[in-house]
PDB file of C-alpha atoms in Angstrom:
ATOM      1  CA  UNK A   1     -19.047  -7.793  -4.530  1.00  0.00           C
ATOM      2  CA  UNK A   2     -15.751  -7.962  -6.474  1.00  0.00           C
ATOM      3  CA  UNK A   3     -13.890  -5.167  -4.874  1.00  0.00           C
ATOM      4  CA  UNK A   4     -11.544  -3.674  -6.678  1.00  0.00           C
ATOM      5  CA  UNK A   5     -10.438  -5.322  -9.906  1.00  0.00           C
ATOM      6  CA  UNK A   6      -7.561  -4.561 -12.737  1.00  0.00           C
ATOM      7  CA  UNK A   7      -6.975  -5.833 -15.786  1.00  0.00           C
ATOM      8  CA  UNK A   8      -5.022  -7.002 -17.251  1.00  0.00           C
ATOM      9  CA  UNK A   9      -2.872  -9.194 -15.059  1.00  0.00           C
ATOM     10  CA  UNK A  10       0.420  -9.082 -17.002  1.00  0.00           C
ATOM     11  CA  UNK A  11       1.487  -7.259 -19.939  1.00  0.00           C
ATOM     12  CA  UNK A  12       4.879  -7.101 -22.360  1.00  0.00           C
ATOM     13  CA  UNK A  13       5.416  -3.374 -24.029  1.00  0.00           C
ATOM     14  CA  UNK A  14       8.067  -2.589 -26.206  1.00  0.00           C
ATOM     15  CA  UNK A  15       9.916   0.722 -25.209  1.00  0.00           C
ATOM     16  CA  UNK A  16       7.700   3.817 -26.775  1.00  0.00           C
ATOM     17  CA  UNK A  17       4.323   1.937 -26.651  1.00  0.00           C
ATOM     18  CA  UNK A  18       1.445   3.321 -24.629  1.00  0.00           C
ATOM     19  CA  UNK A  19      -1.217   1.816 -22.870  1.00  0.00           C
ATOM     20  CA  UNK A  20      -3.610   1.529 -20.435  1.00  0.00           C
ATOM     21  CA  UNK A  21      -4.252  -0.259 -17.156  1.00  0.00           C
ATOM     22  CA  UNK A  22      -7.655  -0.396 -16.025  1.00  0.00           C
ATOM     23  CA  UNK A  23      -9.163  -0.336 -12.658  1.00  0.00           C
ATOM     24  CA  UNK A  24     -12.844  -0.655 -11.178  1.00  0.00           C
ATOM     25  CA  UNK A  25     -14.241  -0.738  -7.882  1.00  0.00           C
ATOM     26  CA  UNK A  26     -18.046  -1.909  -6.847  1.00  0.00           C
ATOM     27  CA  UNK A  27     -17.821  -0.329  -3.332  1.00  0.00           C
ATOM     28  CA  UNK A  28     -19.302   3.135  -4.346  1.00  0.00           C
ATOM     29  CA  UNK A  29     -15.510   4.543  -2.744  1.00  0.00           C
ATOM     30  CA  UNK A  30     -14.939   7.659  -3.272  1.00  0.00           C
ATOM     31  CA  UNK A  31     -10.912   7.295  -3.062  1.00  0.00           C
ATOM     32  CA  UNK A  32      -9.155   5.671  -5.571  1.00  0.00           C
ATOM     33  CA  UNK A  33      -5.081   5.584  -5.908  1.00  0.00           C
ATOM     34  CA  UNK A  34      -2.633   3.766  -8.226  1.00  0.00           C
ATOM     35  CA  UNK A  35       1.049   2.618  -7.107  1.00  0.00           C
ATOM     36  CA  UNK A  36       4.245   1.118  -8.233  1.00  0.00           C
ATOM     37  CA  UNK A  37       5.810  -1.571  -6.128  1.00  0.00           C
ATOM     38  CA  UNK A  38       8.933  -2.572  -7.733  1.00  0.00           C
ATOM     39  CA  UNK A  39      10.955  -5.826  -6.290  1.00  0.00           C
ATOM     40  CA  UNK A  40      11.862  -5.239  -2.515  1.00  0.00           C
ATOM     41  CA  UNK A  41      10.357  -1.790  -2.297  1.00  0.00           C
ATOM     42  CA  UNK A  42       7.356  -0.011  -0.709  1.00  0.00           C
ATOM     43  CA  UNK A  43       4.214   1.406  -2.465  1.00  0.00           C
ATOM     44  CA  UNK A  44       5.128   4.423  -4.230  1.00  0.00           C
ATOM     45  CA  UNK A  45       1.969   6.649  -5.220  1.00  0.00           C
ATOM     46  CA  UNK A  46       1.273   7.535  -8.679  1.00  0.00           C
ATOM     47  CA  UNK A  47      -2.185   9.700  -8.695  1.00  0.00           C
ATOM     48  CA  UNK A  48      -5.020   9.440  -6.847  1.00  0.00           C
ATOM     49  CA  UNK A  49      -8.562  10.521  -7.181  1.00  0.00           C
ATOM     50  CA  UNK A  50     -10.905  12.201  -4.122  1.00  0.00           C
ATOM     51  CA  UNK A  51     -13.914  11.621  -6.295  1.00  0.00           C
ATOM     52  CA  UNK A  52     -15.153  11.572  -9.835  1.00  0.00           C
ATOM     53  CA  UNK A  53     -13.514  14.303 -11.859  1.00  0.00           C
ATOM     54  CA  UNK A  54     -11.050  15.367  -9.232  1.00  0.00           C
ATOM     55  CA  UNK A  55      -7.532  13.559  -9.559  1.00  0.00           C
ATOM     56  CA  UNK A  56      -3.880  14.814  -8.321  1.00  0.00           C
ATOM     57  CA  UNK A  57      -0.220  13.497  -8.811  1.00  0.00           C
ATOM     58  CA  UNK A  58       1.507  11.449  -5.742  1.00  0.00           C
ATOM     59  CA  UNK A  59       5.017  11.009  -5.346  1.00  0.00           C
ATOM     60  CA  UNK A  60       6.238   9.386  -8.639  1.00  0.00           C
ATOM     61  CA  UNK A  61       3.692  10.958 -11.297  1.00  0.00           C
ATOM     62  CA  UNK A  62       5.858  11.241 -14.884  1.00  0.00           C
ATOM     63  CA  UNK A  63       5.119   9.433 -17.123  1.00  0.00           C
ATOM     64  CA  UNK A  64       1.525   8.380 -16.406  1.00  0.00           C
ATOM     65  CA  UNK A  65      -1.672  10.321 -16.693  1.00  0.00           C
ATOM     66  CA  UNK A  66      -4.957   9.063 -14.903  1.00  0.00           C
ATOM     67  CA  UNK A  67      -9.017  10.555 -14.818  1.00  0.00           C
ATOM     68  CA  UNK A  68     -11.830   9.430 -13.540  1.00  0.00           C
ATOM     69  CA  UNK A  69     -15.005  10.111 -15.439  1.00  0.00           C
ATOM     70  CA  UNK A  70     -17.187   7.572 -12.929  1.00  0.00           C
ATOM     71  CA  UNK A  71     -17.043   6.504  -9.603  1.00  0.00           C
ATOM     72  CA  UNK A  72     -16.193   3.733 -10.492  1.00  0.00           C
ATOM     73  CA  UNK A  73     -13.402   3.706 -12.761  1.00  0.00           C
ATOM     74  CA  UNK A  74      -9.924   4.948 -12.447  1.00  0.00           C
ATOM     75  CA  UNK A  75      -7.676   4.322 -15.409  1.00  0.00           C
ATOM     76  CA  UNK A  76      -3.895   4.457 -15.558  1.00  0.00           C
ATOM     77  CA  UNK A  77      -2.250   5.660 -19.096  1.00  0.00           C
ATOM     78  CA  UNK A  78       1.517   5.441 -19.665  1.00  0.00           C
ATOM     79  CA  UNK A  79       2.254   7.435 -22.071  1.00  0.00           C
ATOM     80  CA  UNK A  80       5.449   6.195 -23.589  1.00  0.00           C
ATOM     81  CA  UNK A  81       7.040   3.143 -21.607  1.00  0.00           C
ATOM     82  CA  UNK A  82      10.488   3.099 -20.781  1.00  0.00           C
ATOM     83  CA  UNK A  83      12.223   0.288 -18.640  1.00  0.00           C
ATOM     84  CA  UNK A  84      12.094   1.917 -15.569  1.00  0.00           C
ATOM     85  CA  UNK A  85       8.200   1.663 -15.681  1.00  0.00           C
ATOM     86  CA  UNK A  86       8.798  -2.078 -15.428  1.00  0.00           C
ATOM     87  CA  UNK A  87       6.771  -2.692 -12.328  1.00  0.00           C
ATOM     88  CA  UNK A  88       3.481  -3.784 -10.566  1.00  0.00           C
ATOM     89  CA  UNK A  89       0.865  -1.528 -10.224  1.00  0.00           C
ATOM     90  CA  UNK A  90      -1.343  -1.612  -7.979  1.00  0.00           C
ATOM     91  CA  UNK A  91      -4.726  -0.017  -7.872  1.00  0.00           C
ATOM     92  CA  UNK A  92      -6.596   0.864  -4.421  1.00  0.00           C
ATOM     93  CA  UNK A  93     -10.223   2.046  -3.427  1.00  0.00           C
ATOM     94  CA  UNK A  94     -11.214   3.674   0.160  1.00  0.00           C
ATOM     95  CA  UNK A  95     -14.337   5.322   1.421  1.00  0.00           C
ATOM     96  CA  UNK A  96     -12.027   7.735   3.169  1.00  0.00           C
ATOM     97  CA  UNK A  97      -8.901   9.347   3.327  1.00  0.00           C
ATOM     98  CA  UNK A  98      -8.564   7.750   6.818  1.00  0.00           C
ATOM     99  CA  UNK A  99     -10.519   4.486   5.843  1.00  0.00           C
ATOM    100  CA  UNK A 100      -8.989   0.941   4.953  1.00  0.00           C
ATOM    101  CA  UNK A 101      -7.083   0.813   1.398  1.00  0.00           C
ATOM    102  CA  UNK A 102      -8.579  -2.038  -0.548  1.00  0.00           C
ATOM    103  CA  UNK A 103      -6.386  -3.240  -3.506  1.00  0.00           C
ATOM    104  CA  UNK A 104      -6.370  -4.811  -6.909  1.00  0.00           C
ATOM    105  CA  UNK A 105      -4.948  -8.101  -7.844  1.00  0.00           C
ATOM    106  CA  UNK A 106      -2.142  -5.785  -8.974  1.00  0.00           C
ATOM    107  CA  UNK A 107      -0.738  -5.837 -13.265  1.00  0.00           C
ATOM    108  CA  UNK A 108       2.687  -6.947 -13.689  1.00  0.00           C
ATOM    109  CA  UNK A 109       4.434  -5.093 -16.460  1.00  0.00           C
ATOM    110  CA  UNK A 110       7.732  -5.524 -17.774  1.00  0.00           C
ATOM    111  CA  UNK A 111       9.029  -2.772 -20.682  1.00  0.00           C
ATOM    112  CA  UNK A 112      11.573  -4.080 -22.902  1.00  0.00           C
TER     113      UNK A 112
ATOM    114  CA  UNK B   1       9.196  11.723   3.132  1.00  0.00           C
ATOM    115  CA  UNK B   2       9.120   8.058   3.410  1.00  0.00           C
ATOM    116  CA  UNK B   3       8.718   6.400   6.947  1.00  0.00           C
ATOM    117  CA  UNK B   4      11.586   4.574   8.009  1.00  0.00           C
ATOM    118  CA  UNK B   5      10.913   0.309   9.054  1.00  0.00           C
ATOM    119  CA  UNK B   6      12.939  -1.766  11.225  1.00  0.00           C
ATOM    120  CA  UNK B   7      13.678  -4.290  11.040  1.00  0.00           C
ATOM    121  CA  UNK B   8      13.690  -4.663   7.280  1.00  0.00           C
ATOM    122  CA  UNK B   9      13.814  -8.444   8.041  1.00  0.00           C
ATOM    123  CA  UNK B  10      12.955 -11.203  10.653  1.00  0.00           C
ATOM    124  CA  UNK B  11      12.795 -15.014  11.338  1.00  0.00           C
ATOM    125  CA  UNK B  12      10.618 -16.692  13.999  1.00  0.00           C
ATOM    126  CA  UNK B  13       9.545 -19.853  14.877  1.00  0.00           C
ATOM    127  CA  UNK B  14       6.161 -20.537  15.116  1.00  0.00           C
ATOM    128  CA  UNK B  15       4.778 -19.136  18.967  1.00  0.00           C
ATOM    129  CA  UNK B  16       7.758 -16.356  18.895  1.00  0.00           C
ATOM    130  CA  UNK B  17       6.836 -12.930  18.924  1.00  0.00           C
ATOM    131  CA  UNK B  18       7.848  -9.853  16.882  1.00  0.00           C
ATOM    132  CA  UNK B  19       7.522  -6.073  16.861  1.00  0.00           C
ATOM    133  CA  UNK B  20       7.812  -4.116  13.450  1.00  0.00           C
ATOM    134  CA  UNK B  21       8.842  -0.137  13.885  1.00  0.00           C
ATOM    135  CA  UNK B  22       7.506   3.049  12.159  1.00  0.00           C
ATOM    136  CA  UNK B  23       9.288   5.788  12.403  1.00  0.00           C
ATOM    137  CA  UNK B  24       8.862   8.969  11.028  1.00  0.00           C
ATOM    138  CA  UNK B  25      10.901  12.813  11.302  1.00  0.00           C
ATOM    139  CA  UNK B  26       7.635  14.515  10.599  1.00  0.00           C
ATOM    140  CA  UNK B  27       4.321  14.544  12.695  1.00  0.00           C
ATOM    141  CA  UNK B  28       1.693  11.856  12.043  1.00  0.00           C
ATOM    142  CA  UNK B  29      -1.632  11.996  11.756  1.00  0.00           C
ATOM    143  CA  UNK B  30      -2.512   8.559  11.231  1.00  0.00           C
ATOM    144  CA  UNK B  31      -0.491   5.041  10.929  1.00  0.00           C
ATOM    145  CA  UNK B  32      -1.953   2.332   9.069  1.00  0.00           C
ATOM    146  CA  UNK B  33      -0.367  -1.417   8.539  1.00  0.00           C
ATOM    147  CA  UNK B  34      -0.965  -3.720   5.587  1.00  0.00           C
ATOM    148  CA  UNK B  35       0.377  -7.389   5.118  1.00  0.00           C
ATOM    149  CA  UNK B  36       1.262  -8.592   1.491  1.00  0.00           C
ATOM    150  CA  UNK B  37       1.952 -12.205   0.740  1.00  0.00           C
ATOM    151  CA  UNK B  38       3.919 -13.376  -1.849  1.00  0.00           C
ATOM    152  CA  UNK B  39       2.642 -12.267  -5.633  1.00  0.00           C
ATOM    153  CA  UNK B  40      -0.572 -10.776  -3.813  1.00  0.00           C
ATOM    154  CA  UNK B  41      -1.965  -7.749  -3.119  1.00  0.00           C
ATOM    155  CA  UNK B  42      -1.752  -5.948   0.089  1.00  0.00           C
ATOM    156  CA  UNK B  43      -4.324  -6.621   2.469  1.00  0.00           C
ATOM    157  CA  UNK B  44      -5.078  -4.232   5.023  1.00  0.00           C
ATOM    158  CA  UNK B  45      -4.676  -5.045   9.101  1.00  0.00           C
ATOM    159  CA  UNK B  46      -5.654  -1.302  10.834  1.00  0.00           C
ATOM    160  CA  UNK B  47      -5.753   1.916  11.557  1.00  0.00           C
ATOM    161  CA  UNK B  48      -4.149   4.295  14.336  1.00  0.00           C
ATOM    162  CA  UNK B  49      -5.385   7.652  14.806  1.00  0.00           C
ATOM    163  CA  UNK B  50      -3.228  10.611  16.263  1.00  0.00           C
ATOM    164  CA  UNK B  51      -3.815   9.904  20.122  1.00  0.00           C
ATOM    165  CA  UNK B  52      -1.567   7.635  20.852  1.00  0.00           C
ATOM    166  CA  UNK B  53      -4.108   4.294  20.959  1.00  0.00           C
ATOM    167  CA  UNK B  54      -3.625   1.158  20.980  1.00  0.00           C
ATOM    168  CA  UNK B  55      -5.633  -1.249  18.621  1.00  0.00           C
ATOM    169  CA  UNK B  56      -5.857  -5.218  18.021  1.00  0.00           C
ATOM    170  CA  UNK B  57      -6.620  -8.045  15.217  1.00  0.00           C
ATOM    171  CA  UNK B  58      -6.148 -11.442  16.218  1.00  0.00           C
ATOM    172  CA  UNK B  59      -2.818 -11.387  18.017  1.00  0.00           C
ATOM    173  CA  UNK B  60      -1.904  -8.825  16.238  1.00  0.00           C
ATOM    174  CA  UNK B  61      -1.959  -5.410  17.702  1.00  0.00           C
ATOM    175  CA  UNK B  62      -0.400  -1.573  17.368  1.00  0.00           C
ATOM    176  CA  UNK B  63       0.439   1.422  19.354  1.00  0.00           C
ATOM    177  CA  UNK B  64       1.204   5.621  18.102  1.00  0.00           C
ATOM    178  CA  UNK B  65       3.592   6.959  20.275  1.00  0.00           C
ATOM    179  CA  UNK B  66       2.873  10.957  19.044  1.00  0.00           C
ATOM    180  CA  UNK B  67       6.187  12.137  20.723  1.00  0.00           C
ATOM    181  CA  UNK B  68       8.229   9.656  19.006  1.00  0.00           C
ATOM    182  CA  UNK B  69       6.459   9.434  16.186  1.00  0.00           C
ATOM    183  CA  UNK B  70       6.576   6.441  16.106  1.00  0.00           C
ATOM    184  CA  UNK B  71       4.201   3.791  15.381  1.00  0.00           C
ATOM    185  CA  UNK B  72       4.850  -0.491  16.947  1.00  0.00           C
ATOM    186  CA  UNK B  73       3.097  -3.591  15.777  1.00  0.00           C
ATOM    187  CA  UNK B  74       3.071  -6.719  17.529  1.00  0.00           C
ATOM    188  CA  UNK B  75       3.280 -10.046  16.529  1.00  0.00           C
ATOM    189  CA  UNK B  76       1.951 -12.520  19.687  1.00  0.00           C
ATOM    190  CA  UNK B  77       2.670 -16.212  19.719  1.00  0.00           C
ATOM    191  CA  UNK B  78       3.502 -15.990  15.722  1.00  0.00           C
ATOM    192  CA  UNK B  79       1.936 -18.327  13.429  1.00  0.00           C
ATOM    193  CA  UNK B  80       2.958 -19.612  10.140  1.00  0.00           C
ATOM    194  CA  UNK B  81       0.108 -17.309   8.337  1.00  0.00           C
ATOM    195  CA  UNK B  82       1.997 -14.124   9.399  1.00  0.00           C
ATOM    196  CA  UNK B  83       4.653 -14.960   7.322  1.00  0.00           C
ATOM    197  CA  UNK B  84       4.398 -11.293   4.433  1.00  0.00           C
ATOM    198  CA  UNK B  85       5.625  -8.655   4.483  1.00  0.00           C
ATOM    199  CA  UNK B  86       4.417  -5.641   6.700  1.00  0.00           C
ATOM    200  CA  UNK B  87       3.841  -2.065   5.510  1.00  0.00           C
ATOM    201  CA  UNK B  88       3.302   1.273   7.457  1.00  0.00           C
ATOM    202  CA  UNK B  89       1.630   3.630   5.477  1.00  0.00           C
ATOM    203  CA  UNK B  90       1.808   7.300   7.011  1.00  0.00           C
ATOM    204  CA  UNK B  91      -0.303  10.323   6.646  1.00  0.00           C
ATOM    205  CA  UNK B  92       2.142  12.883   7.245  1.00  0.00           C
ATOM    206  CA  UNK B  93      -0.236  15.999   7.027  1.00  0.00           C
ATOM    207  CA  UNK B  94      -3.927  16.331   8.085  1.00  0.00           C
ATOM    208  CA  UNK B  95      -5.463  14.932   4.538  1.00  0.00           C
ATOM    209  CA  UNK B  96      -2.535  14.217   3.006  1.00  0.00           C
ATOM    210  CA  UNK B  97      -2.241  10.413   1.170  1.00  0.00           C
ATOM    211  CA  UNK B  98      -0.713   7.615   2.548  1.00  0.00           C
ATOM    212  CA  UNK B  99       2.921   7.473   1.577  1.00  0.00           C
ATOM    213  CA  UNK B 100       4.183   3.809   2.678  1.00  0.00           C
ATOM    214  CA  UNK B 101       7.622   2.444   4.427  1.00  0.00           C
ATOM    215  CA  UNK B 102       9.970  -0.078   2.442  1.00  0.00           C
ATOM    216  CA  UNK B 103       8.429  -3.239   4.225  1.00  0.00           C
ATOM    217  CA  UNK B 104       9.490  -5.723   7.095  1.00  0.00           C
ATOM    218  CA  UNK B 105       9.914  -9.291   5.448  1.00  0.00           C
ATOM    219  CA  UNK B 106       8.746 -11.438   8.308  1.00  0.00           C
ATOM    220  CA  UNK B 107       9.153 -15.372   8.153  1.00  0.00           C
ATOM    221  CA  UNK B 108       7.691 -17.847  10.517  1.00  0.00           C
ATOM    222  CA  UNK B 109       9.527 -21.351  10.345  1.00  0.00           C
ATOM    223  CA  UNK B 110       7.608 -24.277  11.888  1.00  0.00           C
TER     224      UNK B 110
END
């Protein structure tokens, strides 16, 4: 199994751009959640997903839209970057709300 | 609301032990602790349910203390593979997410 994989690993957007992180899991989990973990900070959450077709916002949510079409897959748009979206995201998978978090690599993204 | 770490950071040497704080001003329903390593993702350690258990990984284990809420982890007879930082992650409301404390740097020195 992979686990939970993102791509890609780094990225460079010019202020306005959009784009898209991706994220896929091979652990048939139904939870899925993205986060922001910027330098000597905690995991903020973005949006999360209960299940295919079902997502909600988390605790820092503007800026960045999210679905999930598949089980599998749980994409993260920004619409248009600004600086303070220079980050790493993380992307997470769990069978449960209560269940172990498994994460991504993680994408490092700087907005200039 | 965030949970609240302390320390934020601390130095052993290697066969030292440590205990990490969670604290939180609303109830808990569950605690669960993660260790990231430098430029990696965070890796997860365990899980304590509201009842006030007590649970172990290695020499590594926790305790919920519901009245306080409060959750402890504890570092026994540190090794230099601890070294990361440690997360709480809180579920402040019966199915809510996780929402995670700033971290507790922890370095073990030889």
């Amino acid at each position: 199994n992979a686990g939970v994989t993102q791509t890609p690993k780094f990225q460079v957007l010019k202020t306005g751009q959009s784009m898209t992180l991706q994220c896929a899991q091979d652990m048939n989990h139904e939870y899925m959640s993205w986060y922001r973990q910027d330098p000597g900070m905690g995991l903020r959450l973005i949006h999360y997903s209960v299940g295919a077709g079902i997502t909600d916002q988390g605790e820092v949510p503007n800026g960045y839209n999210v679905s999930r079409s598949t089980t599998e897959d749980f994409p993260l748009r920004l619409l248009s970057a600004a600086p303070s979206q220079t980050s790493v995201y993380f992307c997470a998978s769990s069978s449960g709300l209560r269940g172990p978090q498994y994460f991504g690599p993680g994408t490092r993204l700087t907005v200039t | 609301q965030q949970p609240v770490q302390s320390p934020q950071a601390v130095i052993l040497r290697e066969g030292e032990d440590a205990v990490i704080n969670c604290s939180s001003s609303k109830a808990l329903y569950s605690v669960h602790w993660y260790r990231q390593k430098h430029g990696e993702a965070p890796v997860f350690l365990m899980i304590l349910l509201k009842g006030g258990e007590q649970k172990g990984h290695e020499k590594i284990s926790a305790s919920f203390n519901e009245k306080k809420q409060q959750s402890s982890l504890y570092l026994t007879a540190s090794q230099l593979s601890y070294s990361g930082t440690y997360f709480c992650g809180t579920e402040l409301g019966a199915g809510n997410m996780l929402t995670f404390g700033g971290g507790t740097r922890l370095m073990v020195k030889p």
